[in-house]
Amino acid sequence: MRRIFVSLLFIFLVLPAGAVSLINDTETESVITDLIAPLASAADIPDGRLRVHIVDDNDFNAFVMGGEDVYVYTGLLKQIKSPDALQAVVAHELGHTLGGHTAQMADRMSAEMTRTMLIQALGIGLMALGGDPSMGAGVLAGSSGIAQQSMLAFTRDEERIADDMGLKLMQRAKLNPNGFIEVFGQMENMTGAFESRINPNRINHPLTAERLSNVRAQLDKRDVDYVATNAPTDTQREEYELVRAKLIGYLDNADKVSTLYPNSDKSDAALYARAIARMQNGDLEGARVGTITLISRDAENPYFYELLGDIEYQLGHYDDSVDAYEKSLELVKDKAPQIETALAVVLTERNKPKDKARAIELCKRSLLTQPAPLTYWVLARAYEDGRADWARAEYYNMIGRSDKARDYAKRAQKSLKKGSPEYIKAGDILK
């Protein structure tokens, strides 16, 4: 049973078909949220409204939806080595929001569709008039290409504007705008050879070299007295390094981890990455030793105890696992739904007196913060009455299995008291 829950420390949430896969991890979300908080303030986004989502994808990418939901790809986080560069990426994406580019894109697409249809109607008209049918066919064939070129030019302009607005936002937030230089320099190293061989009018972004040149020109105009008073602190930089190490340890293979974090590297980040990689590869004792070393260096880091809790659980040391997770929750300064769910897992497995009651309490707290399928699944294991069927119904409803959700909702209503919260929620699923 322990192997079923191995990934609970680092929970994956797979969204409906065609959508992205998200990783829910308290540490990663907390560190990034803290780093981008000055940007949210500078963009007049109310406190607590800018939400971070981690996308399980190796692409070097990020985007913002709805102005308040930031999606950052694991590929970006693993490759960008400084928090300043990460802030620059998010500032650029918020630049799109501040520039109203989503609405403008929709309007432009609508206009281009109308334009295309008019050109196509002209082509059909020419063909209907007789004469050389190739004339009308040529107009038809060219109509979509004209719209495509117009849209590409439009998006390139938007990218330039987003760069400019993002740079201004960084300065308004009193962050280090050289993060833009760093990220564009890294992008140029990655794509420069490819971009030198392509037509700049056939892509939807300006060439990286152009973007880098534009940013440098803007920075040259900056006030000579500018001071980045909100630039990441040494503590924030260390936290960011740990997050990168965590992602690499979980998501990359052992060879990649050993290359990036060789045994000669004695930093906390290297120990963290190697401990996670060892756990992932079944070397639980080696992982445990590395994690205990980390705790001896920093006994106030809640996420080292979180990792220890997962390792002890997999070793079958339930009491030690519970102690480690409880210590993690004691130290964490904010809400920690994933840690609460992981501890609930161990409690339902250990099953001592009062363990299930504590697991139910933890799951309820976790669900208030961040509803997740696995939390409902653990809640179903903890309940011993009709509420277990309701929790299973919620679980299947969240993963898109409406047939199973309805079956369990019906079973729940047969045994639950009418009017109880779970009875009403089961009814909502049936509706």
PDB file of N, CA, C and O in Angstrom, residues 227-274:
ATOM      1  N   VAL A 227      17.383  52.103  -7.502  1.00  0.00           N
ATOM      2  CA  VAL A 227      17.887  51.067  -6.608  1.00  0.00           C
ATOM      3  C   VAL A 227      16.814  49.988  -6.485  1.00  0.00           C
ATOM      4  O   VAL A 227      15.646  50.280  -6.193  1.00  0.00           O
ATOM      5  N   ALA A 228      17.216  48.751  -6.712  1.00  0.00           N
ATOM      6  CA  ALA A 228      16.270  47.624  -6.639  1.00  0.00           C
ATOM      7  C   ALA A 228      16.098  47.196  -5.184  1.00  0.00           C
ATOM      8  O   ALA A 228      16.626  46.173  -4.731  1.00  0.00           O
ATOM      9  N   THR A 229      15.317  47.983  -4.448  1.00  0.00           N
ATOM     10  CA  THR A 229      15.177  47.737  -3.003  1.00  0.00           C
ATOM     11  C   THR A 229      14.399  46.467  -2.685  1.00  0.00           C
ATOM     12  O   THR A 229      14.487  45.949  -1.578  1.00  0.00           O
ATOM     13  N   ASN A 230      13.621  45.975  -3.657  1.00  0.00           N
ATOM     14  CA  ASN A 230      12.857  44.736  -3.438  1.00  0.00           C
ATOM     15  C   ASN A 230      13.487  43.520  -4.113  1.00  0.00           C
ATOM     16  O   ASN A 230      12.845  42.475  -4.222  1.00  0.00           O
ATOM     17  N   ALA A 231      14.720  43.655  -4.577  1.00  0.00           N
ATOM     18  CA  ALA A 231      15.394  42.513  -5.214  1.00  0.00           C
ATOM     19  C   ALA A 231      15.435  41.337  -4.239  1.00  0.00           C
ATOM     20  O   ALA A 231      15.455  41.525  -3.016  1.00  0.00           O
ATOM     21  N   PRO A 232      15.412  40.108  -4.751  1.00  0.00           N
ATOM     22  CA  PRO A 232      15.396  38.935  -3.869  1.00  0.00           C
ATOM     23  C   PRO A 232      16.518  38.962  -2.838  1.00  0.00           C
ATOM     24  O   PRO A 232      17.662  39.317  -3.147  1.00  0.00           O
ATOM     25  N   THR A 233      16.176  38.599  -1.621  1.00  0.00           N
ATOM     26  CA  THR A 233      17.161  38.537  -0.545  1.00  0.00           C
ATOM     27  C   THR A 233      18.006  37.266  -0.692  1.00  0.00           C
ATOM     28  O   THR A 233      17.686  36.375  -1.479  1.00  0.00           O
ATOM     29  N   ASP A 234      19.056  37.178   0.102  1.00  0.00           N
ATOM     30  CA  ASP A 234      19.880  35.970   0.081  1.00  0.00           C
ATOM     31  C   ASP A 234      19.045  34.742   0.462  1.00  0.00           C
ATOM     32  O   ASP A 234      19.210  33.664  -0.115  1.00  0.00           O
ATOM     33  N   THR A 235      18.139  34.920   1.418  1.00  0.00           N
ATOM     34  CA  THR A 235      17.271  33.806   1.832  1.00  0.00           C
ATOM     35  C   THR A 235      16.376  33.369   0.687  1.00  0.00           C
ATOM     36  O   THR A 235      16.207  32.166   0.438  1.00  0.00           O
ATOM     37  N   GLN A 236      15.787  34.326  -0.027  1.00  0.00           N
ATOM     38  CA  GLN A 236      14.926  33.986  -1.161  1.00  0.00           C
ATOM     39  C   GLN A 236      15.711  33.281  -2.263  1.00  0.00           C
ATOM     40  O   GLN A 236      15.193  32.371  -2.906  1.00  0.00           O
ATOM     41  N   ARG A 237      16.951  33.700  -2.478  1.00  0.00           N
ATOM     42  CA  ARG A 237      17.777  33.044  -3.499  1.00  0.00           C
ATOM     43  C   ARG A 237      18.078  31.599  -3.092  1.00  0.00           C
ATOM     44  O   ARG A 237      18.062  30.691  -3.933  1.00  0.00           O
ATOM     45  N   GLU A 238      18.346  31.385  -1.825  1.00  0.00           N
ATOM     46  CA  GLU A 238      18.595  30.023  -1.343  1.00  0.00           C
ATOM     47  C   GLU A 238      17.328  29.170  -1.475  1.00  0.00           C
ATOM     48  O   GLU A 238      17.405  27.997  -1.870  1.00  0.00           O
ATOM     49  N   GLU A 239      16.186  29.744  -1.159  1.00  0.00           N
ATOM     50  CA  GLU A 239      14.923  29.012  -1.277  1.00  0.00           C
ATOM     51  C   GLU A 239      14.641  28.641  -2.726  1.00  0.00           C
ATOM     52  O   GLU A 239      14.157  27.543  -3.014  1.00  0.00           O
ATOM     53  N   TYR A 240      14.943  29.566  -3.627  1.00  0.00           N
ATOM     54  CA  TYR A 240      14.719  29.289  -5.049  1.00  0.00           C
ATOM     55  C   TYR A 240      15.630  28.161  -5.527  1.00  0.00           C
ATOM     56  O   TYR A 240      15.210  27.294  -6.305  1.00  0.00           O
ATOM     57  N   GLU A 241      16.884  28.159  -5.069  1.00  0.00           N
ATOM     58  CA  GLU A 241      17.814  27.082  -5.430  1.00  0.00           C
ATOM     59  C   GLU A 241      17.297  25.733  -4.935  1.00  0.00           C
ATOM     60  O   GLU A 241      17.419  24.713  -5.617  1.00  0.00           O
ATOM     61  N   LEU A 242      16.712  25.715  -3.744  1.00  0.00           N
ATOM     62  CA  LEU A 242      16.162  24.474  -3.205  1.00  0.00           C
ATOM     63  C   LEU A 242      14.968  23.994  -4.036  1.00  0.00           C
ATOM     64  O   LEU A 242      14.805  22.798  -4.285  1.00  0.00           O
ATOM     65  N   VAL A 243      14.129  24.929  -4.473  1.00  0.00           N
ATOM     66  CA  VAL A 243      12.982  24.560  -5.309  1.00  0.00           C
ATOM     67  C   VAL A 243      13.451  23.960  -6.630  1.00  0.00           C
ATOM     68  O   VAL A 243      12.914  22.942  -7.094  1.00  0.00           O
ATOM     69  N   ARG A 244      14.444  24.581  -7.253  1.00  0.00           N
ATOM     70  CA  ARG A 244      14.984  24.027  -8.497  1.00  0.00           C
ATOM     71  C   ARG A 244      15.544  22.626  -8.271  1.00  0.00           C
ATOM     72  O   ARG A 244      15.320  21.714  -9.064  1.00  0.00           O
ATOM     73  N   ALA A 245      16.279  22.467  -7.167  1.00  0.00           N
ATOM     74  CA  ALA A 245      16.857  21.157  -6.853  1.00  0.00           C
ATOM     75  C   ALA A 245      15.759  20.123  -6.633  1.00  0.00           C
ATOM     76  O   ALA A 245      15.876  18.962  -7.060  1.00  0.00           O
ATOM     77  N   LYS A 246      14.680  20.540  -5.998  1.00  0.00           N
ATOM     78  CA  LYS A 246      13.564  19.620  -5.727  1.00  0.00           C
ATOM     79  C   LYS A 246      12.926  19.154  -7.035  1.00  0.00           C
ATOM     80  O   LYS A 246      12.679  17.957  -7.231  1.00  0.00           O
ATOM     81  N   LEU A 247      12.672  20.096  -7.925  1.00  0.00           N
ATOM     82  CA  LEU A 247      12.071  19.749  -9.209  1.00  0.00           C
ATOM     83  C   LEU A 247      12.970  18.813 -10.007  1.00  0.00           C
ATOM     84  O   LEU A 247      12.504  17.827 -10.595  1.00  0.00           O
ATOM     85  N   ILE A 248      14.262  19.117 -10.027  1.00  0.00           N
ATOM     86  CA  ILE A 248      15.208  18.279 -10.774  1.00  0.00           C
ATOM     87  C   ILE A 248      15.287  16.891 -10.142  1.00  0.00           C
ATOM     88  O   ILE A 248      15.296  15.868 -10.842  1.00  0.00           O
ATOM     89  N   GLY A 249      15.301  16.823  -8.806  1.00  0.00           N
ATOM     90  CA  GLY A 249      15.367  15.542  -8.127  1.00  0.00           C
ATOM     91  C   GLY A 249      14.171  14.659  -8.403  1.00  0.00           C
ATOM     92  O   GLY A 249      14.296  13.439  -8.578  1.00  0.00           O
ATOM     93  N   TYR A 250      12.990  15.267  -8.471  1.00  0.00           N
ATOM     94  CA  TYR A 250      11.761  14.502  -8.728  1.00  0.00           C
ATOM     95  C   TYR A 250      11.553  14.172 -10.202  1.00  0.00           C
ATOM     96  O   TYR A 250      11.076  13.091 -10.536  1.00  0.00           O
ATOM     97  N   LEU A 251      11.892  15.116 -11.067  1.00  0.00           N
ATOM     98  CA  LEU A 251      11.457  14.997 -12.458  1.00  0.00           C
ATOM     99  C   LEU A 251      12.525  14.504 -13.429  1.00  0.00           C
ATOM    100  O   LEU A 251      12.193  14.022 -14.508  1.00  0.00           O
ATOM    101  N   ASP A 252      13.792  14.639 -13.076  1.00  0.00           N
ATOM    102  CA  ASP A 252      14.862  14.197 -13.979  1.00  0.00           C
ATOM    103  C   ASP A 252      15.411  12.843 -13.547  1.00  0.00           C
ATOM    104  O   ASP A 252      15.254  12.428 -12.398  1.00  0.00           O
ATOM    105  N   ASN A 253      16.082  12.167 -14.486  1.00  0.00           N
ATOM    106  CA  ASN A 253      16.629  10.847 -14.154  1.00  0.00           C
ATOM    107  C   ASN A 253      17.889  10.985 -13.298  1.00  0.00           C
ATOM    108  O   ASN A 253      18.460  12.070 -13.144  1.00  0.00           O
ATOM    109  N   ALA A 254      18.311   9.858 -12.741  1.00  0.00           N
ATOM    110  CA  ALA A 254      19.433   9.858 -11.803  1.00  0.00           C
ATOM    111  C   ALA A 254      20.716  10.384 -12.439  1.00  0.00           C
ATOM    112  O   ALA A 254      21.498  11.087 -11.781  1.00  0.00           O
ATOM    113  N   ASP A 255      20.956  10.051 -13.710  1.00  0.00           N
ATOM    114  CA  ASP A 255      22.168  10.525 -14.384  1.00  0.00           C
ATOM    115  C   ASP A 255      22.181  12.045 -14.478  1.00  0.00           C
ATOM    116  O   ASP A 255      23.223  12.682 -14.276  1.00  0.00           O
ATOM    117  N   LYS A 256      21.033  12.639 -14.808  1.00  0.00           N
ATOM    118  CA  LYS A 256      20.948  14.099 -14.916  1.00  0.00           C
ATOM    119  C   LYS A 256      21.187  14.737 -13.547  1.00  0.00           C
ATOM    120  O   LYS A 256      21.906  15.745 -13.443  1.00  0.00           O
ATOM    121  N   VAL A 257      20.608  14.148 -12.513  1.00  0.00           N
ATOM    122  CA  VAL A 257      20.786  14.693 -11.162  1.00  0.00           C
ATOM    123  C   VAL A 257      22.253  14.640 -10.754  1.00  0.00           C
ATOM    124  O   VAL A 257      22.805  15.616 -10.223  1.00  0.00           O
ATOM    125  N   SER A 258      22.914  13.503 -11.014  1.00  0.00           N
ATOM    126  CA  SER A 258      24.319  13.364 -10.611  1.00  0.00           C
ATOM    127  C   SER A 258      25.232  14.288 -11.413  1.00  0.00           C
ATOM    128  O   SER A 258      26.274  14.707 -10.930  1.00  0.00           O
ATOM    129  N   THR A 259      24.817  14.621 -12.645  1.00  0.00           N
ATOM    130  CA  THR A 259      25.605  15.560 -13.452  1.00  0.00           C
ATOM    131  C   THR A 259      25.472  16.979 -12.919  1.00  0.00           C
ATOM    132  O   THR A 259      26.459  17.716 -12.797  1.00  0.00           O
ATOM    133  N   LEU A 260      24.241  17.367 -12.609  1.00  0.00           N
ATOM    134  CA  LEU A 260      23.998  18.725 -12.127  1.00  0.00           C
ATOM    135  C   LEU A 260      24.426  18.910 -10.674  1.00  0.00           C
ATOM    136  O   LEU A 260      24.830  20.005 -10.268  1.00  0.00           O
ATOM    137  N   TYR A 261      24.303  17.844  -9.878  1.00  0.00           N
ATOM    138  CA  TYR A 261      24.631  17.914  -8.455  1.00  0.00           C
ATOM    139  C   TYR A 261      25.553  16.746  -8.076  1.00  0.00           C
ATOM    140  O   TYR A 261      25.139  15.794  -7.415  1.00  0.00           O
ATOM    141  N   PRO A 262      26.812  16.797  -8.508  1.00  0.00           N
ATOM    142  CA  PRO A 262      27.749  15.701  -8.208  1.00  0.00           C
ATOM    143  C   PRO A 262      28.011  15.595  -6.706  1.00  0.00           C
ATOM    144  O   PRO A 262      27.765  16.537  -5.939  1.00  0.00           O
ATOM    145  N   ASN A 263      28.537  14.444  -6.273  1.00  0.00           N
ATOM    146  CA  ASN A 263      28.798  14.218  -4.849  1.00  0.00           C
ATOM    147  C   ASN A 263      29.777  15.229  -4.267  1.00  0.00           C
ATOM    148  O   ASN A 263      29.781  15.464  -3.052  1.00  0.00           O
ATOM    149  N   SER A 264      30.581  15.818  -5.117  1.00  0.00           N
ATOM    150  CA  SER A 264      31.532  16.826  -4.646  1.00  0.00           C
ATOM    151  C   SER A 264      30.833  18.120  -4.223  1.00  0.00           C
ATOM    152  O   SER A 264      31.410  18.938  -3.495  1.00  0.00           O
ATOM    153  N   ASP A 265      29.593  18.306  -4.673  1.00  0.00           N
ATOM    154  CA  ASP A 265      28.818  19.497  -4.326  1.00  0.00           C
ATOM    155  C   ASP A 265      28.149  19.266  -2.971  1.00  0.00           C
ATOM    156  O   ASP A 265      27.275  18.411  -2.833  1.00  0.00           O
ATOM    157  N   LYS A 266      28.569  20.008  -1.961  1.00  0.00           N
ATOM    158  CA  LYS A 266      28.064  19.820  -0.600  1.00  0.00           C
ATOM    159  C   LYS A 266      27.004  20.861  -0.209  1.00  0.00           C
ATOM    160  O   LYS A 266      26.644  20.964   0.957  1.00  0.00           O
ATOM    161  N   SER A 267      26.492  21.598  -1.176  1.00  0.00           N
ATOM    162  CA  SER A 267      25.480  22.617  -0.880  1.00  0.00           C
ATOM    163  C   SER A 267      24.172  21.965  -0.459  1.00  0.00           C
ATOM    164  O   SER A 267      23.922  20.780  -0.723  1.00  0.00           O
ATOM    165  N   ASP A 268      23.332  22.761   0.210  1.00  0.00           N
ATOM    166  CA  ASP A 268      22.019  22.251   0.614  1.00  0.00           C
ATOM    167  C   ASP A 268      21.203  21.821  -0.601  1.00  0.00           C
ATOM    168  O   ASP A 268      20.515  20.790  -0.567  1.00  0.00           O
ATOM    169  N   ALA A 269      21.267  22.625  -1.669  1.00  0.00           N
ATOM    170  CA  ALA A 269      20.499  22.295  -2.872  1.00  0.00           C
ATOM    171  C   ALA A 269      20.931  20.955  -3.437  1.00  0.00           C
ATOM    172  O   ALA A 269      20.091  20.128  -3.843  1.00  0.00           O
ATOM    173  N   ALA A 270      22.237  20.702  -3.468  1.00  0.00           N
ATOM    174  CA  ALA A 270      22.746  19.441  -4.002  1.00  0.00           C
ATOM    175  C   ALA A 270      22.313  18.259  -3.121  1.00  0.00           C
ATOM    176  O   ALA A 270      21.888  17.207  -3.627  1.00  0.00           O
ATOM    177  N   LEU A 271      22.416  18.428  -1.805  1.00  0.00           N
ATOM    178  CA  LEU A 271      21.971  17.362  -0.896  1.00  0.00           C
ATOM    179  C   LEU A 271      20.482  17.070  -1.083  1.00  0.00           C
ATOM    180  O   LEU A 271      20.048  15.921  -1.053  1.00  0.00           O
ATOM    181  N   TYR A 272      19.708  18.127  -1.267  1.00  0.00           N
ATOM    182  CA  TYR A 272      18.249  18.007  -1.448  1.00  0.00           C
ATOM    183  C   TYR A 272      17.939  17.221  -2.722  1.00  0.00           C
ATOM    184  O   TYR A 272      17.163  16.260  -2.701  1.00  0.00           O
ATOM    185  N   ALA A 273      18.561  17.623  -3.822  1.00  0.00           N
ATOM    186  CA  ALA A 273      18.314  16.954  -5.105  1.00  0.00           C
ATOM    187  C   ALA A 273      18.712  15.481  -5.028  1.00  0.00           C
ATOM    188  O   ALA A 273      17.983  14.598  -5.496  1.00  0.00           O
ATOM    189  N   ARG A 274      19.877  15.202  -4.444  1.00  0.00           N
ATOM    190  CA  ARG A 274      20.355  13.821  -4.385  1.00  0.00           C
ATOM    191  C   ARG A 274      19.491  12.966  -3.458  1.00  0.00           C
ATOM    192  O   ARG A 274      19.210  11.793  -3.756  1.00  0.00           O
TER     193      ARG A 274
END
